[in-house]
Coordinates of C-alpha atoms and ligand atoms in Angstrom, one line a residue:
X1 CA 98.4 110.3 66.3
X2 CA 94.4 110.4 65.1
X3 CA 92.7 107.3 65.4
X4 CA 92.8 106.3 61.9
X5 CA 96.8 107.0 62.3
X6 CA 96.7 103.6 65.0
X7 CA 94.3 101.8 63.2
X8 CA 96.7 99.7 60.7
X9 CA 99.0 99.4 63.5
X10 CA 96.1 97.8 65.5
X11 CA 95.7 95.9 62.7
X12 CA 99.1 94.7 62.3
X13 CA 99.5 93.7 66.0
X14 CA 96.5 92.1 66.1
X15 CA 97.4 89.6 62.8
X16 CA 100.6 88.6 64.6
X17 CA 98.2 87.8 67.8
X18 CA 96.1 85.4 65.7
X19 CA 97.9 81.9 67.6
X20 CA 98.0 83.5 70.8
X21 CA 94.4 84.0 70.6
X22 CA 93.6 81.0 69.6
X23 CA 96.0 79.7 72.7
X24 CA 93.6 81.2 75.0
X25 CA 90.6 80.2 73.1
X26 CA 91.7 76.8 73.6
X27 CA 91.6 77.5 77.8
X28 CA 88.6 79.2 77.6
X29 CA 86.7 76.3 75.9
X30 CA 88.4 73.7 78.6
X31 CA 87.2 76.0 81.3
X32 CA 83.9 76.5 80.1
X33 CA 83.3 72.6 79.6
X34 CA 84.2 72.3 83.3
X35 CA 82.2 74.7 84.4
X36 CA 79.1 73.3 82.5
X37 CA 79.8 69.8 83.7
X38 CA 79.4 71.0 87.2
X39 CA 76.3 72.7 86.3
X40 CA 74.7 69.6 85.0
X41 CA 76.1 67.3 87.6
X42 CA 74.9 69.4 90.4
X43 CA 71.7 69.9 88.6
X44 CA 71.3 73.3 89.1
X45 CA 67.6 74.5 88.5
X46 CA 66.1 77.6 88.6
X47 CA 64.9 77.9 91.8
X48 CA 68.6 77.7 93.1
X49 CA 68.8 80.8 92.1
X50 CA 66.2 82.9 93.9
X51 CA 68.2 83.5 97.3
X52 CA 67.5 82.8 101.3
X53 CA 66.8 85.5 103.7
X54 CA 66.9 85.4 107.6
X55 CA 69.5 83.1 109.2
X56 CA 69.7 81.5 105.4
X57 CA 69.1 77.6 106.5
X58 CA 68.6 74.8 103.7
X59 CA 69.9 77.4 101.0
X60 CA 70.4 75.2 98.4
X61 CA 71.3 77.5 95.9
X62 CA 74.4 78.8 98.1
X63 CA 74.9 74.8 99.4
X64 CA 75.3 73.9 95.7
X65 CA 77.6 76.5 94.2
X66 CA 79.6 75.6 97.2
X67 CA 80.4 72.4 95.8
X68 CA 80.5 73.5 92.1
X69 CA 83.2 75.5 92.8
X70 CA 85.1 73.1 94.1
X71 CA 84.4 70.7 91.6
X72 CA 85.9 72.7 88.6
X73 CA 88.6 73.4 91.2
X74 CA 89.2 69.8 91.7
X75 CA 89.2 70.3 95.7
X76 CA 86.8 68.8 98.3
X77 CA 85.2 71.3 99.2
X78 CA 84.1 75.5 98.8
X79 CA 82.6 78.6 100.2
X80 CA 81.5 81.2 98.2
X81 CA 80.0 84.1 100.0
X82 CA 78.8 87.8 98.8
X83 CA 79.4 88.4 102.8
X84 CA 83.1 88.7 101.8
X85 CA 84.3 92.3 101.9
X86 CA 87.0 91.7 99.3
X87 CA 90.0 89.9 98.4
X88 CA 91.8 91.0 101.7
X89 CA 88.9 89.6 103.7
X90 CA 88.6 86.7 102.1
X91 CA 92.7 85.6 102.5
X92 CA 92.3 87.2 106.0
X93 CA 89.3 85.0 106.5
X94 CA 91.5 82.1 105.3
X95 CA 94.3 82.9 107.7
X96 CA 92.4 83.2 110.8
X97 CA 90.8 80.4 110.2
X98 CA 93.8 77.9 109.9
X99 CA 96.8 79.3 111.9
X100 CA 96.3 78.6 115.7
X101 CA 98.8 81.0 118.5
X102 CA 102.3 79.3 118.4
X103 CA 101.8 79.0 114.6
X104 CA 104.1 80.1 111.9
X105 CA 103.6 81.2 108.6
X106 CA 105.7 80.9 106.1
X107 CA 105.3 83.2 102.8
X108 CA 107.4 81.6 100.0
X109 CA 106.7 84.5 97.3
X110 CA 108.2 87.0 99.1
X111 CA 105.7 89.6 101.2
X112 CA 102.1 88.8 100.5
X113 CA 100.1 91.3 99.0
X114 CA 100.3 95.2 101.0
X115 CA 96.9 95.2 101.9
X116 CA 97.4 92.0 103.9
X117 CA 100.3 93.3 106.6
X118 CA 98.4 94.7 108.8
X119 CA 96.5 91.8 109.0
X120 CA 99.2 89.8 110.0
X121 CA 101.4 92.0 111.6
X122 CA 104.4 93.5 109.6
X123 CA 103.3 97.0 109.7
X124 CA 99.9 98.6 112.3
X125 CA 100.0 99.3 115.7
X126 CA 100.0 96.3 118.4
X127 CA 96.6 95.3 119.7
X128 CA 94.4 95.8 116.7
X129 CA 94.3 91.7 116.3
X130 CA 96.8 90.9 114.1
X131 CA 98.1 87.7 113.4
X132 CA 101.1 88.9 115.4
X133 CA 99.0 89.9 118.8
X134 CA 97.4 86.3 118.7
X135 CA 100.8 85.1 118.9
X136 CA 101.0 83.8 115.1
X137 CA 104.6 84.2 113.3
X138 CA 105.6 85.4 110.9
X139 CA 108.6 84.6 108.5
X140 CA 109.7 84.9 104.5
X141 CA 111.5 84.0 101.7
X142 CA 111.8 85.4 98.3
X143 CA 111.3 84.2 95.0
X144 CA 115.0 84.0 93.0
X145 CA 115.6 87.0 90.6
X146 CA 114.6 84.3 87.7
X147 CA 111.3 84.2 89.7
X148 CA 111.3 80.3 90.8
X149 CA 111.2 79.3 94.8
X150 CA 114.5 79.5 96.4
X151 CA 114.1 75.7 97.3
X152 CA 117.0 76.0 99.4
X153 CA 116.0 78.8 101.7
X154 CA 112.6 76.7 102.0
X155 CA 113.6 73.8 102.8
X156 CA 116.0 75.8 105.5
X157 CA 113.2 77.3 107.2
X158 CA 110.7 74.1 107.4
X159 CA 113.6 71.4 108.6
X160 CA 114.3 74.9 111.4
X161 CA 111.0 75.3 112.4
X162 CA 108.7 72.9 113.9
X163 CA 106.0 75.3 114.5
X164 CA 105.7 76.5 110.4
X165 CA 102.0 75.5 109.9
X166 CA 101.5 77.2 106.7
X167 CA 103.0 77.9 103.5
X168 CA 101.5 80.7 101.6
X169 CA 102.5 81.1 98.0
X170 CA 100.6 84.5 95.8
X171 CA 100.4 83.2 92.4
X172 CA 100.2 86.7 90.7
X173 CA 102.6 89.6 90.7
X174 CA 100.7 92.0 92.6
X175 CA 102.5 95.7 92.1
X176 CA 105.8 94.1 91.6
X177 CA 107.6 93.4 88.2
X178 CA 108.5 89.6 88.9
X179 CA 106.8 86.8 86.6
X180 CA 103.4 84.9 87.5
X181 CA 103.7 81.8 89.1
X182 CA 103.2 79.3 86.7
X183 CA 101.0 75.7 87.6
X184 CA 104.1 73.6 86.7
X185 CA 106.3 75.9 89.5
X186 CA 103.7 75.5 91.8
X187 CA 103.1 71.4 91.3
X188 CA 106.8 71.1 91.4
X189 CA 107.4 73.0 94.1
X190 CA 104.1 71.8 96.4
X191 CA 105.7 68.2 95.8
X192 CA 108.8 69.1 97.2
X193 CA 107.2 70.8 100.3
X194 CA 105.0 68.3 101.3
X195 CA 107.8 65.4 101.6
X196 CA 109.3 68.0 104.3
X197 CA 106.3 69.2 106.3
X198 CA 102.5 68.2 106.1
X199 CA 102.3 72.0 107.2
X200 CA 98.9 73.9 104.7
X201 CA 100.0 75.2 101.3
X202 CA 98.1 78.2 100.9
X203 CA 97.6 80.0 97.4
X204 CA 96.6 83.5 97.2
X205 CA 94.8 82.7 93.9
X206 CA 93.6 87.0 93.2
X207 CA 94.0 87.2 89.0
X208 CA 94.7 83.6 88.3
X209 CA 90.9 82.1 88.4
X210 CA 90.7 80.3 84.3
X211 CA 94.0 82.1 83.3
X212 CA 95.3 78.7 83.0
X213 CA 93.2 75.4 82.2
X214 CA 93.9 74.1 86.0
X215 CA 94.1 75.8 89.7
X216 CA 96.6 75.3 92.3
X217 CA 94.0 73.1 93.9
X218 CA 94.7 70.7 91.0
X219 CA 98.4 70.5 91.4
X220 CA 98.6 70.1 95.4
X221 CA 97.8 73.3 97.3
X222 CA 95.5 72.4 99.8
X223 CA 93.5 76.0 100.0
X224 CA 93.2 79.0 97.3
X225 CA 91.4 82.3 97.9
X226 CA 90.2 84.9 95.7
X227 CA 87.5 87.8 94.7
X228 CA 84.4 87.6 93.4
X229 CA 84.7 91.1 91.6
X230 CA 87.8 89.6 89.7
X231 CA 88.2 86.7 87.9
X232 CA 85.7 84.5 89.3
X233 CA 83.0 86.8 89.3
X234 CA 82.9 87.0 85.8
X235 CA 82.0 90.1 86.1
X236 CA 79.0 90.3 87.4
X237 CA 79.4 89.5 90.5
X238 CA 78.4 92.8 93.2
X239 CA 80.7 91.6 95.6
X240 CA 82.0 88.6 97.6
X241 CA 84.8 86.2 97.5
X242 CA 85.4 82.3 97.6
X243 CA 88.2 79.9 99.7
X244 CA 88.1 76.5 98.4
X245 CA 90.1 73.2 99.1
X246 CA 90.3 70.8 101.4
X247 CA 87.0 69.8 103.4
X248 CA 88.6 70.3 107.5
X249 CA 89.7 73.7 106.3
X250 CA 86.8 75.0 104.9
X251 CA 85.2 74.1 108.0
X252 CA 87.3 76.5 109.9
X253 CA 87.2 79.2 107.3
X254 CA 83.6 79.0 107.8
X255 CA 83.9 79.2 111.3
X256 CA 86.0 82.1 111.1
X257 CA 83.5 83.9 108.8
X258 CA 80.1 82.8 110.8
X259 CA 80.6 81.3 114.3
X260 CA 82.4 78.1 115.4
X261 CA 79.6 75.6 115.6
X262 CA 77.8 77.4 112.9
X263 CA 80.3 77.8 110.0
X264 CA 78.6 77.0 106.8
X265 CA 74.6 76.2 107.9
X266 CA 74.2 80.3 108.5
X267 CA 74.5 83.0 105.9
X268 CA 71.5 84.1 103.7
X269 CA 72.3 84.3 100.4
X270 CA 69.2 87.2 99.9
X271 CA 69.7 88.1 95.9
X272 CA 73.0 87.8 94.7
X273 CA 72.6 83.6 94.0
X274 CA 71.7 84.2 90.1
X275 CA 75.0 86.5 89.9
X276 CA 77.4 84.2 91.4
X277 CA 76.1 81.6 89.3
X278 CA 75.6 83.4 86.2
X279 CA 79.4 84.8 87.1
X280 CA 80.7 82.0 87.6
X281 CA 78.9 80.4 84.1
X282 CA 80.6 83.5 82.2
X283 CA 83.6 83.4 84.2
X284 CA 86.3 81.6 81.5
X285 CA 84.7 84.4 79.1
X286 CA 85.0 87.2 80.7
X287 CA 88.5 86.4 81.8
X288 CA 89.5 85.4 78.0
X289 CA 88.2 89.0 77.1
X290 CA 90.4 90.2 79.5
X291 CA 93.3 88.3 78.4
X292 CA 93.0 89.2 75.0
X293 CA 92.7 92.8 75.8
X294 CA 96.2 92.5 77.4
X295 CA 98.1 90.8 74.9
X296 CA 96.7 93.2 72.4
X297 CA 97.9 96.2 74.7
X298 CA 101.2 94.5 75.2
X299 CA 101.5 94.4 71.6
X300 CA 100.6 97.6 70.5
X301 CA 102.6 99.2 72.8
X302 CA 106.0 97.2 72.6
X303 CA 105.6 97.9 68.9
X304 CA 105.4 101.7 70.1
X305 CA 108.7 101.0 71.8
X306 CA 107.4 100.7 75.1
X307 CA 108.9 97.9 77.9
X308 CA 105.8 95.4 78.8
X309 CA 105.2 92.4 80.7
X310 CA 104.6 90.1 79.9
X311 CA 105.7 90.5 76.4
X312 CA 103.1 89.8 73.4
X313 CA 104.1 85.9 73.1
X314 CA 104.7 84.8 76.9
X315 CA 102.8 82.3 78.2
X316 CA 100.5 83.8 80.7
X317 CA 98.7 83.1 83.7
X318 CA 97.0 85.9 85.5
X319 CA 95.2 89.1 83.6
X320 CA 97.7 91.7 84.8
X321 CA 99.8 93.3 82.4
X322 CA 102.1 96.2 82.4
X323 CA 103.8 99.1 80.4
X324 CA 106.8 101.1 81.1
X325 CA 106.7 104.9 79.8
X326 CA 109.7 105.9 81.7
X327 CA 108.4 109.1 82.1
X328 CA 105.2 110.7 84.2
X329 CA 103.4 112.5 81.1
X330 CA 102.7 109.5 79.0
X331 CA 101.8 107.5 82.2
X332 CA 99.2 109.9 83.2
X333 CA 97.9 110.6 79.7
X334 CA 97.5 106.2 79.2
X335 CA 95.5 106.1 82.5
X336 CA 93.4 108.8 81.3
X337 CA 92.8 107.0 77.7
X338 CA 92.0 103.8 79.6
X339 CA 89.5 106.1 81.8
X340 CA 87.9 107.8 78.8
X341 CA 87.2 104.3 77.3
X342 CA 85.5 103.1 80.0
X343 CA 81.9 102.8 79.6
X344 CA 81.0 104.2 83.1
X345 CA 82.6 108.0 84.0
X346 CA 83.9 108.0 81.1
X347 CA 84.4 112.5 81.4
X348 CA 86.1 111.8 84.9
X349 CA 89.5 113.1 84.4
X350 CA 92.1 110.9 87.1
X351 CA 94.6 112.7 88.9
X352 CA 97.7 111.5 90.4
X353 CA 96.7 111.7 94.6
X354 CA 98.0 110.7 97.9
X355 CA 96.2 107.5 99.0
X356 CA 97.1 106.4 102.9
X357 CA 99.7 103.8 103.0
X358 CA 101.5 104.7 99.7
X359 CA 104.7 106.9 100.0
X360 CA 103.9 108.5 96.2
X361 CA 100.7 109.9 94.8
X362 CA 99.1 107.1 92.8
X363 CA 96.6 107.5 89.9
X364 CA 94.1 105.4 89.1
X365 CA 92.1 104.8 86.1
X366 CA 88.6 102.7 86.2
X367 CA 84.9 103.2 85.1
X368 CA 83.2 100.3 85.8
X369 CA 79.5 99.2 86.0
X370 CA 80.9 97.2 89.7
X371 CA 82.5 99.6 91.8
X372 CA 86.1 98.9 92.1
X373 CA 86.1 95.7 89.9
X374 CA 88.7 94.7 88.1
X375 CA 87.6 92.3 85.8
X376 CA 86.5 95.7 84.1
X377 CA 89.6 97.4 82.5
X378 CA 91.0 99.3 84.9
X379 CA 94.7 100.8 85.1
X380 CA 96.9 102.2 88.3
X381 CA 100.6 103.2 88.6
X382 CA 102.7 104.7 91.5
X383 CA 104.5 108.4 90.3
X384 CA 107.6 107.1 90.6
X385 CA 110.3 105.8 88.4
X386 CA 110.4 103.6 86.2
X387 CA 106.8 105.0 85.6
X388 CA 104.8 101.7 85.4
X389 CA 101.0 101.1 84.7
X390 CA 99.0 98.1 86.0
X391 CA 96.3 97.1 84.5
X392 CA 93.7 94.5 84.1
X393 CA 90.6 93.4 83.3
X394 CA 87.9 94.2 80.3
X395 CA 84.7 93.1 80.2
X396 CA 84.4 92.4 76.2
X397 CA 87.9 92.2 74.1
X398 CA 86.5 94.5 71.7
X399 CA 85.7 97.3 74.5
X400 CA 89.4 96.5 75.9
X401 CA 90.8 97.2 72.2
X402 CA 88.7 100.5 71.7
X403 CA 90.0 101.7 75.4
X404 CA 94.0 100.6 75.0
X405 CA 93.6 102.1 71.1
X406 CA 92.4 105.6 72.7
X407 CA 95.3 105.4 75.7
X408 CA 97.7 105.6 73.0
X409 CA 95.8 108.0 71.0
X410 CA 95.8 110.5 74.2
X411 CA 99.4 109.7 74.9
X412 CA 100.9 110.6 71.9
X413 CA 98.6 113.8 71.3
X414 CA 99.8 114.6 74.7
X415 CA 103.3 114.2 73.1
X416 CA 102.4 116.8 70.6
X417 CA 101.8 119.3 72.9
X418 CA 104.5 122.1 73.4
X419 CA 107.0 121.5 76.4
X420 CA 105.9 123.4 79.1
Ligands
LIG501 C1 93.4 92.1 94.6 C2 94.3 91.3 95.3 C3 94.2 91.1 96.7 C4 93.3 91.8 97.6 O1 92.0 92.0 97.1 P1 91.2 93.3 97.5 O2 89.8 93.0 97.0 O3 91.8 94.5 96.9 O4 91.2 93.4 99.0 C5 95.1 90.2 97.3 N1 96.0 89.6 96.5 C6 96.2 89.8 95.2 C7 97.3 89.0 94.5 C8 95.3 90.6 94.6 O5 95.5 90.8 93.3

């Protein structure tokens, strides 16, 4: 299919979209009010924004977006740092900083994201510092094949075990093909929890950051952690990550990061100040572009036949979406669409490739102006059955469009082509 072949069927899947749109309009504008309401209580000024150097006392600037985090987040208390390595660091940081040896914690969604097993244990060698070699547990339970908390199970575990001292819950799907965890789960859920233990509920917030018009700060989780080159980064973030919630936490998550004693007075904030804020300002945008760019993908292709999910009209609550091609051609020619749309390395060609720590060859699709952010569109799938992209992110809807629009272009000219 040529361009102008898609076209009207752009068209007509965007026209069906036009309530959705306005759905997520309505979120966006909530957000944004929040987000300016902060501002102006908090006063910020433009000298917040120039940075600190050296040791980074009486930063203002980082002092304040501390707490304007955590007022749109409706918590206590915040700390947003560009020392963060990444999302893995951050929830790592988080972690650490709560659970004490003797400790359990209890993941309620099933394994937590891959990256974060090591850290606590499941897979690595001994002696690295896990969790596990400080003596920290660790236990699970899944969510129910309909995607709610297996109350039961939960329950089960806490009234077993005295020593459960966390409850960690990721509210997006990661690489697996179960539903995001909706705010009305969660409150539900977080009520039930805390009449059994006053153990932490923990939310591994990556994706979720203004998906929805709350965070699972507002609806009883007493910590959430995320990156700054994803949602809450709006994009222009360079690098960094946030934990916010309850004040005594965030005192040890600080410690963790700096020093005990020293926690949150240390940490010079040197340029990146006017990109958190000016992030964090564009934030509910940014994300609402990336929205719309995935219900228009999921429309275009289940109207292609294609499986997605989450379909066209589901309520949504992360930025992740995916399509199943059932087959590796198509899923290799839609990662390199998504690549050629990109605005940066857009003539890179991605190949499928064995990455440590995944048993197929995985290929990845991104070309972004941060390296590795996924705010920006970007796409990954394993090479394995059922042949399943991932992907996220778009800076500005109409950039998202062009890129999904040339995906399918290249994967049904790559249809043409004879059988080899
Ligand atoms: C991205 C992500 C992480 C880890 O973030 P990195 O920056 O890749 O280390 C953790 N949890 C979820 C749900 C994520 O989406």
């Amino acid at each position: 299919m040529t361009k102008e072949d898609i076209k009207p069927l752009a068209d007509t899947a965007e026209k069906k979209l036009a309530g959705q749109f306005a759905e997520l309009d309505k979120i966006c504008e909530k957000n944004t009010e929040k987000v300016l309401h902060a501002f102006h209580r908090f006063k910020v000024s433009e000298a917040m924004l120039h940075g600190s150097t050296g040791y980074g006392y009486d930063d203002r600037g980082r002092d304040v977006l501390d707490e304007i985090y955590a007022d749109v987040f409706d918590c206590e208390d915040a700390l947003v740092r560009h020392h963060f390595v990444s999302g893995t660091h951050v929830l790592a940081t988080a972690l650490y900083g709560v659970l004490r040896p003797g400790d359990t914690l209890l993941s309620v969604s099933g394994n937590p994201y891959d990256t974060l097993l090591e850290t606590i244990g499941v897979t690595g060698e001994p002696g690295g510092g896990s969790l596990k070699d400080f003596g920290i547990q660790f236990k699970k339970t899944e969510l129910l094949p309909n995607g709610d908390f297996d109350y039961g199970a939960v329950e089960k575990e806490i009234k077993n075990d005295p020593s459960i001292r966390m409850i960690f819950v990721q509210r997006s799907r990661g690489y697996t093909q179960r539903p995001t965890i909706s705010l009305e789960k969660m409150e539900a859920f977080f009520t039930f929890v805390k009449n059994l233990t006053d153990a932490v509920i923990m939310v591994d917030n990556c994706y979720g950051e203004f998906a929805a018009e709350k965070e699972p700060t507002a609806v009883g989780a007493d910590l959430i952690a995320g990156s700054l080159i994803k949602n809450p980064g709006g994009g222009l973030a360079q690098t960094g990550g946030y934990i916010a919630g309850r004040k005594d936490l965030i005192e040890k998550c600080a410690y963790r990061l700096t020093a005990v004693g020293i926690g949150k007075e240390c940490g010079a904030s040197l340029s990146q100040l006017r990109y958190l804020y000016q992030g964090f300002f564009m934030a509910p945008h940014t994300v609402l572009q990336a929205m719309k760019t995935a219900v228009f993908a999921a429309a275009l292709f289940s109207e292609m036949g294609f499986a997605v999910s989450p379909s066209p009209e589901e309520k949504r609550e992360d930025i992740i979406q995916t399509i199943t091609f059932g087959k590796e051609k198509p899923l290799i020619a839609f990662c390199r669409g998504i690549q050629a749309g990109a605005p940066i390395d857009s003539y890179v060609v991605p190949e499928p490739w064995a990455m440590p720590g995944y048993s197929d060859p995985v290929i990845m699709a991104a070309g972004s102006f941060v390296s590795g952010a996924s705010i920006e569109l970007s796409a990954d799938a394993p090479i394995k059955p059922p042949y399943t992209v991932y992907f996220q992110g778009g800076l500005t809807y109409h950039s998202g469009k062009l890129a999904i629009i040339k995906a399918l272009q290249m994967l049904t000219e790559e249809a043409q082509e004879p059988v080899q």
